[in-house]
Amino acid sequence: MEMSAALAEDRRTDAAPGEATPVLALENVSRAFGPVQVLFDLDFDLRAGEVHALIGENGAGKSTTMKILAGYLAASEGRILLDGRPVTFASGEAAEDSGVVMIHQEFNLAPQLTVEQNIFLGRELKRGWRLDHKRMRATTLELLAALETHIDPRATVADISVPEKQMVEIAKALSRDARVLIMDEPTASLTSREAEILFRQVERLRAKGTAILFTSHKLDEVKRIADQVTVLRDGKRVLTAPAEELTENAMAEAMVGRELSDLFPPKTPADDGDTVLRVSDLTVGDDVRGVSFDLRRGEILGFAGLVGSGRTEVMEGLIGARQASGRIEVNGAPVQIRSVEDARAAGIAYLTEDRKERGLLLNQSMRQNLTLLALPKFTNVLIDGRAEEAALDRSIEEFDIRAPTRNMLVGNLSGGNQQKLLLAKIMLADPQIVIIDEPTRGIDIGTKQQIYHFIHRLADAGKSVIVISSEMTEVIGIADRVVVMRQGRVAGELSGADVNEDKIVRLAMGLDRGDRDNG
Amino acid sequence: MQFRHFIGATAVALALPVAAAAQTVIGVSIPAATHGWAGGMNFHTREAIERLEATYSDLDFVLATASDPGKQVNDIEDMVATRNIDALVVLPFESEPLTGPVKRVKESGAWVTVIDRGLSEDGIEDLYVAGDNPGFGRVAGEYFVEQMPDGGNIVVLRGIPTTIDNERVEAFQAAIEGSGIEILDMEHGNWNRDDAFTVMQDFLSKYPDIDAVWASDDDMAVGVLAAIDQADRSDEMWVLGGAGMKEMIKRLVDGDTDMVPANVTYPPSMAATAIELTALNYVSNAPVSGDFIIGSVLITPENAEKYYYPDSPF
Amino acid sequence: MANVTANTARRGGLRVDIRVLGPIVALIALVIVGALMNANFLSYGNVTNVLARSAFIGIIAVGMTFVITAGGLDLSVGSMAAFIAGVMILVMNALIPTFGISWAVILLGMATSLIVGMAAGLFNGLLITKARIEAFIVTLGSMGIFRSLVTWLADGGTISLDFEMRELYRPVYYDGILGVAWPIIVFAVVAILGEIAMRHTSFGRHCAAIGSNEQVARFSAVHVDRVRAATYVLLGILVGLATIMYVPRLGSASSSTGVLWELEAIAAVIIGGTVLKGGFGRVWGTVVGVLILSLIGNILNLTDLVSPYLNGAIQGVIIILAVVLQRQKKADR
């Protein structure tokens, strides 16, 4: 690691401005979608052997920039230069042929094919006219070993987890011998351990002279891995500087365009409210065994644990989206929850971690998404369209949803605005208990702050909130009390001063035996 | 060759009149009952088989109905492979695809009877039983000439585009040539009531002056009659169908000839005729090989009783 | 991605969206062509004929719009119509000795038709939702089952309604109010109710949600199986309703009744702008699609432009064109 850092240092001096031609560059590039301009007159350089981080709030134009670089979108104005010569990529494929490979945030994998078939999709190795299965298998194993994962090359992509899919995408890009590797939020779905493996690969590629561009909302990662940082705001470049010259705070402020007050609002612990939810001995399939916990009025309860420790499964079992057994009491009375509708009737709403597959209808409008869960409230034989529009107005106002037009398809909203819309949708059902799974995954820092403040307002208004998060700072920053899960069971509960990184990690890793009476 | 085989089979049958081992197996392969005429043909086939099996204990029949030519080829191959048939009676779905498979059956030494649709190669079958398609068109055409001595305007509904349909229509056109009868329009009604209804509705919109309709099939005649009735133009024209559907024959028997004064036969019972002739080959020494063409006959109220089968579905 | 955005932006503005107007433009073009080709095209008689004959496919296609919007498909509707017609006629014939030639028989026949339709739809719906078999396979199977059953009921021939009964029942197809035939009235009512159900009820909203993403719908408290099964039941009932209009026309049913209706209904739905893989449905579009299909046949019959052998080809070209017009935008970058 130190070696490669040193190497990078060398390259940085090599690549001082004016000395080496950038591998890939944008010159005065603008892009508009219909009447909406999203990029303004952008200049941007990518150099060999350099890791460049592109950061900015959701909707700042990061994805558009990347897609233009990788040939998925055409620039409305301006030029793209490859090795100093202007090029026009007709498609993402054409860009790949020139050695420019992009890994999309929403994966480009064929779910019904195996890992191996996906890695070689469109570039299958052949012996004569027949597929060379042996060589493809060997290469796949080699690539996956380099990424330190234990994914079976024969596994179907639909059956592997999200971080594993990310690894497959990376393996696929590596197999393409990319000169330029573009990654759109590669670590959004990875644990910090997995992210670390990815960074080692990035360093390896950097040492080989690959130019790497990535986006991330995790500024510590940017600081850790990037050589250069470019900050975009509202489709314009705000600054480009070596990473070492920027503090995380400086980056965040450049992104937001104002000084950031505290990310997390001050905690106002609930003063021993009534217990609104008591879950006893909940078992969900093979994933969760005998989980029990309480939730009090006005409380924010954190759920921490490693990815795969069963946190999401507990909540999905609780709301009736998975087969579950156990005893659930709401306000002291036992309830039977067999479907999401039962959960809604019991005043429980769940905001999924998978907003694209479980949360929102991407090809429908904001209005249809907003009212889907609470539709009975708007229906008296017919749906009251005017009431829906009014609700959308209120939600746009209350949750600060920013969309160029009201009728926009939800799939075209930025991740942060999607998340706000999803929150608005859940809240429209007027739940007493709100469960939020990964509230800020893939979301910029400004929106994060808004969401944290919103969660606090909920608790202050007497609602009870459960927050599941893989981001340690988030759980610590927001929760009054934390339940830590490990291997499908509750490993322990922490509250007050015990809610700190050290204690959570020790419980999550199984180093401490939890003291269940702690709270 | 053919003759010797025939003698041999008869000799065996005569030598061992009651022996179970001497069972003669006759395979029958016909199209499924997908429209009225085929339904009638299926009915007559099953009836003939029941009758023959009851009468002759040493005859055994295997019946298969197919909904497309491919299925029919499979049926025939299965019959040869699993039932070891001595004779095959086949109404080919289409001539071309069935020629090869039937020829192979012939080459295996079995007797072959072909019904209605000839194979594309001559000399394969021992016995050919068929309706007379050109005759069907000619008889209809002659009837039109007779009924319309001063000429007039007619419209024609055709069947599914096939050789059968072409032969009928060509013979019809030849028969009315020079008579002063003008065909205003021809359109495919696909031997289907609903299609014929729609086509006739549009004919009625298009032509203010129609004297008669050659519906060329009784199913289509049903649709045509409904359309004329709807347009309230029954006084203006009459309709000739064809193939002898029982409801239509019933009208003639009852003397209801205002709209449909006659009919032309294309008997679905031809399949029964073919099976009986084939059976005859095994139970008697009557010579049965050759071509049997069952002529198309004009049915009028006078002779209608003879062609009325109340039990048949067609 | 980009094109969708552009599209949406356009929809927000005042500029014309070809996806919305495509089918209507095609329909208007056909009407103009027809009027130029034949003077009788716009006559009362011809317009009534075209609309009335569109009614069967149209009523079925409205139901099909819901099935397809919810991400399903039903290939069995044509066979189902034939089967329902067969059962209905047999029941009516059997009731004549008891009730005589009376409207009671007709009403009982209509009830039979709706009940058999509902049962047939429920059969499809339950196999698809409870047994979790692909809709394509279930309805392909039931298509064969219904078709065979009607052939068997008819003994290979035709099931005919008693002649006197037919005379009594006949006005249900041929008569109407104020010169508008009953099938046209029923079709219009079904289409209007369908449009309202699709756009303004939670049922329609839920269909679109399920077709768009089943998981999201499930997590949004939508009873996915119940709604999905309901689309097939609704379609079955509408097939029954179409059959009620169909039987008085010719008073008979046979194995050739309703052949290929399923494909015509599906084609009409897609021409109308409903997305074949689900998530977006448009009932008024389906109505336009049905009219386009009927008009093509009508115009080809009224004119002598092309050989009748090519009718199918003309229909095919127009179907593909109508869909290409709608999808064109997606090809832009």
JSON list of C-alpha atoms in Angstrom, two decimals, chain A residues 277-436:
[
{"chain": "A", "resi": 277, "resn": "LEU", "atom": "CA", "xyz": [-43.96, -1.72, 19.53]},
{"chain": "A", "resi": 278, "resn": "ARG", "atom": "CA", "xyz": [-42.87, -4.91, 21.24]},
{"chain": "A", "resi": 279, "resn": "VAL", "atom": "CA", "xyz": [-41.43, -7.66, 19.07]},
{"chain": "A", "resi": 280, "resn": "SER", "atom": "CA", "xyz": [-40.85, -11.00, 20.79]},
{"chain": "A", "resi": 281, "resn": "ASP", "atom": "CA", "xyz": [-39.10, -14.03, 19.41]},
{"chain": "A", "resi": 282, "resn": "LEU", "atom": "CA", "xyz": [-39.43, -13.09, 15.75]},
{"chain": "A", "resi": 283, "resn": "THR", "atom": "CA", "xyz": [-38.14, -15.74, 13.35]},
{"chain": "A", "resi": 284, "resn": "VAL", "atom": "CA", "xyz": [-37.97, -15.05, 9.64]},
{"chain": "A", "resi": 285, "resn": "GLY", "atom": "CA", "xyz": [-37.13, -17.98, 7.39]},
{"chain": "A", "resi": 286, "resn": "ASP", "atom": "CA", "xyz": [-33.58, -19.16, 7.94]},
{"chain": "A", "resi": 287, "resn": "ASP", "atom": "CA", "xyz": [-32.25, -15.62, 8.13]},
{"chain": "A", "resi": 288, "resn": "VAL", "atom": "CA", "xyz": [-33.51, -14.43, 11.48]},
{"chain": "A", "resi": 289, "resn": "ARG", "atom": "CA", "xyz": [-33.86, -16.42, 14.72]},
{"chain": "A", "resi": 290, "resn": "GLY", "atom": "CA", "xyz": [-35.70, -15.30, 17.83]},
{"chain": "A", "resi": 291, "resn": "VAL", "atom": "CA", "xyz": [-35.27, -11.55, 17.60]},
{"chain": "A", "resi": 292, "resn": "SER", "atom": "CA", "xyz": [-36.92, -9.43, 20.33]},
{"chain": "A", "resi": 293, "resn": "PHE", "atom": "CA", "xyz": [-36.87, -5.69, 20.88]},
{"chain": "A", "resi": 294, "resn": "ASP", "atom": "CA", "xyz": [-39.00, -2.77, 22.09]},
{"chain": "A", "resi": 295, "resn": "LEU", "atom": "CA", "xyz": [-39.64, 0.62, 20.59]},
{"chain": "A", "resi": 296, "resn": "ARG", "atom": "CA", "xyz": [-40.85, 3.61, 22.61]},
{"chain": "A", "resi": 297, "resn": "ARG", "atom": "CA", "xyz": [-42.83, 6.64, 21.60]},
{"chain": "A", "resi": 298, "resn": "GLY", "atom": "CA", "xyz": [-40.67, 9.43, 20.19]},
{"chain": "A", "resi": 299, "resn": "GLU", "atom": "CA", "xyz": [-37.61, 7.23, 20.10]},
{"chain": "A", "resi": 300, "resn": "ILE", "atom": "CA", "xyz": [-35.08, 6.72, 17.32]},
{"chain": "A", "resi": 301, "resn": "LEU", "atom": "CA", "xyz": [-33.83, 3.14, 17.49]},
{"chain": "A", "resi": 302, "resn": "GLY", "atom": "CA", "xyz": [-30.80, 2.23, 15.43]},
{"chain": "A", "resi": 303, "resn": "PHE", "atom": "CA", "xyz": [-30.21, -1.21, 13.95]},
{"chain": "A", "resi": 304, "resn": "ALA", "atom": "CA", "xyz": [-26.55, -1.90, 13.28]},
{"chain": "A", "resi": 305, "resn": "GLY", "atom": "CA", "xyz": [-24.67, -4.95, 12.09]},
{"chain": "A", "resi": 306, "resn": "LEU", "atom": "CA", "xyz": [-22.76, -6.26, 9.12]},
{"chain": "A", "resi": 307, "resn": "VAL", "atom": "CA", "xyz": [-24.37, -6.60, 5.72]},
{"chain": "A", "resi": 308, "resn": "GLY", "atom": "CA", "xyz": [-26.14, -9.97, 5.81]},
{"chain": "A", "resi": 309, "resn": "SER", "atom": "CA", "xyz": [-26.67, -9.98, 9.58]},
{"chain": "A", "resi": 310, "resn": "GLY", "atom": "CA", "xyz": [-30.45, -10.11, 9.04]},
{"chain": "A", "resi": 311, "resn": "ARG", "atom": "CA", "xyz": [-31.48, -6.53, 9.80]},
{"chain": "A", "resi": 312, "resn": "THR", "atom": "CA", "xyz": [-33.48, -6.04, 6.61]},
{"chain": "A", "resi": 313, "resn": "GLU", "atom": "CA", "xyz": [-35.01, -9.49, 6.97]},
{"chain": "A", "resi": 314, "resn": "VAL", "atom": "CA", "xyz": [-36.25, -8.68, 10.50]},
{"chain": "A", "resi": 315, "resn": "MET", "atom": "CA", "xyz": [-38.05, -5.62, 9.23]},
{"chain": "A", "resi": 316, "resn": "GLU", "atom": "CA", "xyz": [-39.45, -7.32, 6.14]},
{"chain": "A", "resi": 317, "resn": "GLY", "atom": "CA", "xyz": [-40.72, -10.11, 8.37]},
{"chain": "A", "resi": 318, "resn": "LEU", "atom": "CA", "xyz": [-42.19, -7.58, 10.76]},
{"chain": "A", "resi": 319, "resn": "ILE", "atom": "CA", "xyz": [-44.20, -5.84, 8.03]},
{"chain": "A", "resi": 320, "resn": "GLY", "atom": "CA", "xyz": [-45.46, -9.06, 6.47]},
{"chain": "A", "resi": 321, "resn": "ALA", "atom": "CA", "xyz": [-43.37, -8.95, 3.31]},
{"chain": "A", "resi": 322, "resn": "ARG", "atom": "CA", "xyz": [-41.70, -12.21, 4.35]},
{"chain": "A", "resi": 323, "resn": "GLN", "atom": "CA", "xyz": [-43.02, -15.31, 6.09]},
{"chain": "A", "resi": 324, "resn": "ALA", "atom": "CA", "xyz": [-42.37, -14.79, 9.77]},
{"chain": "A", "resi": 325, "resn": "SER", "atom": "CA", "xyz": [-43.44, -16.15, 13.13]},
{"chain": "A", "resi": 326, "resn": "GLY", "atom": "CA", "xyz": [-43.31, -14.47, 16.51]},
{"chain": "A", "resi": 327, "resn": "ARG", "atom": "CA", "xyz": [-45.31, -12.15, 18.66]},
{"chain": "A", "resi": 328, "resn": "ILE", "atom": "CA", "xyz": [-45.87, -8.52, 17.75]},
{"chain": "A", "resi": 329, "resn": "GLU", "atom": "CA", "xyz": [-47.63, -6.02, 20.03]},
{"chain": "A", "resi": 330, "resn": "VAL", "atom": "CA", "xyz": [-48.54, -2.52, 18.97]},
{"chain": "A", "resi": 331, "resn": "ASN", "atom": "CA", "xyz": [-49.55, -0.20, 21.83]},
{"chain": "A", "resi": 332, "resn": "GLY", "atom": "CA", "xyz": [-49.78, -3.21, 24.10]},
{"chain": "A", "resi": 333, "resn": "ALA", "atom": "CA", "xyz": [-52.24, -5.14, 21.92]},
{"chain": "A", "resi": 334, "resn": "PRO", "atom": "CA", "xyz": [-51.11, -8.20, 19.93]},
{"chain": "A", "resi": 335, "resn": "VAL", "atom": "CA", "xyz": [-51.45, -7.82, 16.14]},
{"chain": "A", "resi": 336, "resn": "GLN", "atom": "CA", "xyz": [-51.32, -10.27, 13.27]},
{"chain": "A", "resi": 337, "resn": "ILE", "atom": "CA", "xyz": [-49.31, -8.92, 10.35]},
{"chain": "A", "resi": 338, "resn": "ARG", "atom": "CA", "xyz": [-49.45, -11.10, 7.27]},
{"chain": "A", "resi": 339, "resn": "SER", "atom": "CA", "xyz": [-49.17, -8.50, 4.55]},
{"chain": "A", "resi": 340, "resn": "VAL", "atom": "CA", "xyz": [-47.93, -4.97, 4.03]},
{"chain": "A", "resi": 341, "resn": "GLU", "atom": "CA", "xyz": [-51.55, -3.89, 4.20]},
{"chain": "A", "resi": 342, "resn": "ASP", "atom": "CA", "xyz": [-51.85, -5.34, 7.72]},
{"chain": "A", "resi": 343, "resn": "ALA", "atom": "CA", "xyz": [-48.72, -3.44, 8.67]},
{"chain": "A", "resi": 344, "resn": "ARG", "atom": "CA", "xyz": [-50.17, -0.23, 7.26]},
{"chain": "A", "resi": 345, "resn": "ALA", "atom": "CA", "xyz": [-53.35, -0.81, 9.25]},
{"chain": "A", "resi": 346, "resn": "ALA", "atom": "CA", "xyz": [-51.23, -1.29, 12.39]},
{"chain": "A", "resi": 347, "resn": "GLY", "atom": "CA", "xyz": [-49.55, 2.06, 11.71]},
{"chain": "A", "resi": 348, "resn": "ILE", "atom": "CA", "xyz": [-46.21, 0.62, 10.65]},
{"chain": "A", "resi": 349, "resn": "ALA", "atom": "CA", "xyz": [-44.48, 1.85, 7.51]},
{"chain": "A", "resi": 350, "resn": "TYR", "atom": "CA", "xyz": [-41.26, 0.48, 6.07]},
{"chain": "A", "resi": 351, "resn": "LEU", "atom": "CA", "xyz": [-38.93, 2.38, 3.78]},
{"chain": "A", "resi": 352, "resn": "THR", "atom": "CA", "xyz": [-36.92, -0.17, 1.86]},
{"chain": "A", "resi": 353, "resn": "GLU", "atom": "CA", "xyz": [-33.18, -0.07, 1.30]},
{"chain": "A", "resi": 354, "resn": "ASP", "atom": "CA", "xyz": [-33.75, -1.06, -2.34]},
{"chain": "A", "resi": 355, "resn": "ARG", "atom": "CA", "xyz": [-35.55, 1.98, -3.63]},
{"chain": "A", "resi": 356, "resn": "LYS", "atom": "CA", "xyz": [-35.24, 1.01, -7.29]},
{"chain": "A", "resi": 357, "resn": "GLU", "atom": "CA", "xyz": [-36.54, -2.54, -6.96]},
{"chain": "A", "resi": 358, "resn": "ARG", "atom": "CA", "xyz": [-38.87, -2.32, -3.98]},
{"chain": "A", "resi": 359, "resn": "GLY", "atom": "CA", "xyz": [-39.52, 1.32, -3.29]},
{"chain": "A", "resi": 360, "resn": "LEU", "atom": "CA", "xyz": [-40.45, 3.23, -6.42]},
{"chain": "A", "resi": 361, "resn": "LEU", "atom": "CA", "xyz": [-42.00, 2.59, -9.81]},
{"chain": "A", "resi": 362, "resn": "LEU", "atom": "CA", "xyz": [-39.27, 4.11, -11.93]},
{"chain": "A", "resi": 363, "resn": "ASN", "atom": "CA", "xyz": [-41.35, 4.36, -15.10]},
{"chain": "A", "resi": 364, "resn": "GLN", "atom": "CA", "xyz": [-44.26, 6.13, -13.43]},
{"chain": "A", "resi": 365, "resn": "SER", "atom": "CA", "xyz": [-44.79, 9.71, -12.43]},
{"chain": "A", "resi": 366, "resn": "MET", "atom": "CA", "xyz": [-44.16, 11.22, -8.99]},
{"chain": "A", "resi": 367, "resn": "ARG", "atom": "CA", "xyz": [-47.87, 11.48, -8.26]},
{"chain": "A", "resi": 368, "resn": "GLN", "atom": "CA", "xyz": [-48.56, 7.81, -8.89]},
{"chain": "A", "resi": 369, "resn": "ASN", "atom": "CA", "xyz": [-45.61, 6.81, -6.73]},
{"chain": "A", "resi": 370, "resn": "LEU", "atom": "CA", "xyz": [-46.43, 9.18, -3.92]},
{"chain": "A", "resi": 371, "resn": "THR", "atom": "CA", "xyz": [-49.96, 7.96, -3.32]},
{"chain": "A", "resi": 372, "resn": "LEU", "atom": "CA", "xyz": [-49.54, 4.24, -4.03]},
{"chain": "A", "resi": 373, "resn": "LEU", "atom": "CA", "xyz": [-49.22, 3.14, -0.41]},
{"chain": "A", "resi": 374, "resn": "ALA", "atom": "CA", "xyz": [-51.84, 5.53, 0.94]},
{"chain": "A", "resi": 375, "resn": "LEU", "atom": "CA", "xyz": [-54.18, 5.16, -2.02]},
{"chain": "A", "resi": 376, "resn": "PRO", "atom": "CA", "xyz": [-57.24, 4.23, 0.07]},
{"chain": "A", "resi": 377, "resn": "LYS", "atom": "CA", "xyz": [-57.01, 7.69, 1.65]},
{"chain": "A", "resi": 378, "resn": "PHE", "atom": "CA", "xyz": [-57.48, 9.24, -1.77]},
{"chain": "A", "resi": 379, "resn": "THR", "atom": "CA", "xyz": [-60.15, 6.87, -2.99]},
{"chain": "A", "resi": 380, "resn": "ASN", "atom": "CA", "xyz": [-63.87, 6.98, -2.66]},
{"chain": "A", "resi": 381, "resn": "VAL", "atom": "CA", "xyz": [-64.76, 4.64, -5.52]},
{"chain": "A", "resi": 382, "resn": "LEU", "atom": "CA", "xyz": [-62.77, 6.97, -7.76]},
{"chain": "A", "resi": 383, "resn": "ILE", "atom": "CA", "xyz": [-59.36, 8.40, -7.01]},
{"chain": "A", "resi": 384, "resn": "ASP", "atom": "CA", "xyz": [-59.48, 12.09, -6.16]},
{"chain": "A", "resi": 385, "resn": "GLY", "atom": "CA", "xyz": [-56.89, 13.45, -8.58]},
{"chain": "A", "resi": 386, "resn": "ARG", "atom": "CA", "xyz": [-57.06, 16.93, -7.14]},
{"chain": "A", "resi": 387, "resn": "ALA", "atom": "CA", "xyz": [-56.32, 15.67, -3.64]},
{"chain": "A", "resi": 388, "resn": "GLU", "atom": "CA", "xyz": [-53.38, 13.75, -5.05]},
{"chain": "A", "resi": 389, "resn": "GLU", "atom": "CA", "xyz": [-51.99, 16.85, -6.72]},
{"chain": "A", "resi": 390, "resn": "ALA", "atom": "CA", "xyz": [-52.41, 18.77, -3.49]},
{"chain": "A", "resi": 391, "resn": "ALA", "atom": "CA", "xyz": [-50.58, 16.00, -1.61]},
{"chain": "A", "resi": 392, "resn": "LEU", "atom": "CA", "xyz": [-47.79, 16.14, -4.17]},
{"chain": "A", "resi": 393, "resn": "ASP", "atom": "CA", "xyz": [-47.54, 19.90, -3.71]},
{"chain": "A", "resi": 394, "resn": "ARG", "atom": "CA", "xyz": [-47.28, 19.49, 0.05]},
{"chain": "A", "resi": 395, "resn": "SER", "atom": "CA", "xyz": [-44.70, 16.73, -0.25]},
{"chain": "A", "resi": 396, "resn": "ILE", "atom": "CA", "xyz": [-42.54, 18.64, -2.73]},
{"chain": "A", "resi": 397, "resn": "GLU", "atom": "CA", "xyz": [-42.61, 21.55, -0.29]},
{"chain": "A", "resi": 398, "resn": "GLU", "atom": "CA", "xyz": [-42.14, 19.59, 2.91]},
{"chain": "A", "resi": 399, "resn": "PHE", "atom": "CA", "xyz": [-39.44, 17.23, 1.67]},
{"chain": "A", "resi": 400, "resn": "ASP", "atom": "CA", "xyz": [-37.79, 19.72, -0.69]},
{"chain": "A", "resi": 401, "resn": "ILE", "atom": "CA", "xyz": [-38.07, 17.41, -3.71]},
{"chain": "A", "resi": 402, "resn": "ARG", "atom": "CA", "xyz": [-36.40, 19.04, -6.67]},
{"chain": "A", "resi": 403, "resn": "ALA", "atom": "CA", "xyz": [-37.62, 17.97, -10.10]},
{"chain": "A", "resi": 404, "resn": "PRO", "atom": "CA", "xyz": [-37.45, 19.93, -13.36]},
{"chain": "A", "resi": 405, "resn": "THR", "atom": "CA", "xyz": [-41.09, 19.11, -14.13]},
{"chain": "A", "resi": 406, "resn": "ARG", "atom": "CA", "xyz": [-43.94, 17.69, -12.10]},
{"chain": "A", "resi": 407, "resn": "ASN", "atom": "CA", "xyz": [-44.70, 14.97, -14.61]},
{"chain": "A", "resi": 408, "resn": "MET", "atom": "CA", "xyz": [-41.17, 13.65, -14.67]},
{"chain": "A", "resi": 409, "resn": "LEU", "atom": "CA", "xyz": [-40.74, 9.90, -14.50]},
{"chain": "A", "resi": 410, "resn": "VAL", "atom": "CA", "xyz": [-39.33, 8.95, -11.13]},
{"chain": "A", "resi": 411, "resn": "GLY", "atom": "CA", "xyz": [-36.51, 6.98, -12.74]},
{"chain": "A", "resi": 412, "resn": "ASN", "atom": "CA", "xyz": [-35.10, 10.28, -14.03]},
{"chain": "A", "resi": 413, "resn": "LEU", "atom": "CA", "xyz": [-34.91, 11.88, -10.60]},
{"chain": "A", "resi": 414, "resn": "SER", "atom": "CA", "xyz": [-31.58, 11.93, -8.83]},
{"chain": "A", "resi": 415, "resn": "GLY", "atom": "CA", "xyz": [-31.04, 9.40, -6.04]},
{"chain": "A", "resi": 416, "resn": "GLY", "atom": "CA", "xyz": [-31.50, 12.00, -3.31]},
{"chain": "A", "resi": 417, "resn": "ASN", "atom": "CA", "xyz": [-34.78, 13.22, -4.72]},
{"chain": "A", "resi": 418, "resn": "GLN", "atom": "CA", "xyz": [-35.96, 9.63, -5.15]},
{"chain": "A", "resi": 419, "resn": "GLN", "atom": "CA", "xyz": [-35.20, 9.00, -1.50]},
{"chain": "A", "resi": 420, "resn": "LYS", "atom": "CA", "xyz": [-37.11, 12.12, -0.45]},
{"chain": "A", "resi": 421, "resn": "LEU", "atom": "CA", "xyz": [-40.06, 11.03, -2.58]},
{"chain": "A", "resi": 422, "resn": "LEU", "atom": "CA", "xyz": [-39.96, 7.60, -1.01]},
{"chain": "A", "resi": 423, "resn": "LEU", "atom": "CA", "xyz": [-39.99, 9.19, 2.44]},
{"chain": "A", "resi": 424, "resn": "ALA", "atom": "CA", "xyz": [-42.93, 11.34, 1.41]},
{"chain": "A", "resi": 425, "resn": "LYS", "atom": "CA", "xyz": [-44.74, 8.25, 0.14]},
{"chain": "A", "resi": 426, "resn": "ILE", "atom": "CA", "xyz": [-44.25, 6.39, 3.41]},
{"chain": "A", "resi": 427, "resn": "MET", "atom": "CA", "xyz": [-45.28, 9.38, 5.50]},
{"chain": "A", "resi": 428, "resn": "LEU", "atom": "CA", "xyz": [-48.45, 9.88, 3.48]},
{"chain": "A", "resi": 429, "resn": "ALA", "atom": "CA", "xyz": [-49.81, 6.68, 5.06]},
{"chain": "A", "resi": 430, "resn": "ASP", "atom": "CA", "xyz": [-49.51, 8.51, 8.38]},
{"chain": "A", "resi": 431, "resn": "PRO", "atom": "CA", "xyz": [-47.70, 5.76, 10.24]},
{"chain": "A", "resi": 432, "resn": "GLN", "atom": "CA", "xyz": [-47.05, 5.76, 13.97]},
{"chain": "A", "resi": 433, "resn": "ILE", "atom": "CA", "xyz": [-43.94, 3.64, 13.54]},
{"chain": "A", "resi": 434, "resn": "VAL", "atom": "CA", "xyz": [-41.52, 4.41, 10.74]},
{"chain": "A", "resi": 435, "resn": "ILE", "atom": "CA", "xyz": [-38.83, 1.92, 9.77]},
{"chain": "A", "resi": 436, "resn": "ILE", "atom": "CA", "xyz": [-36.15, 3.35, 7.49]}
]
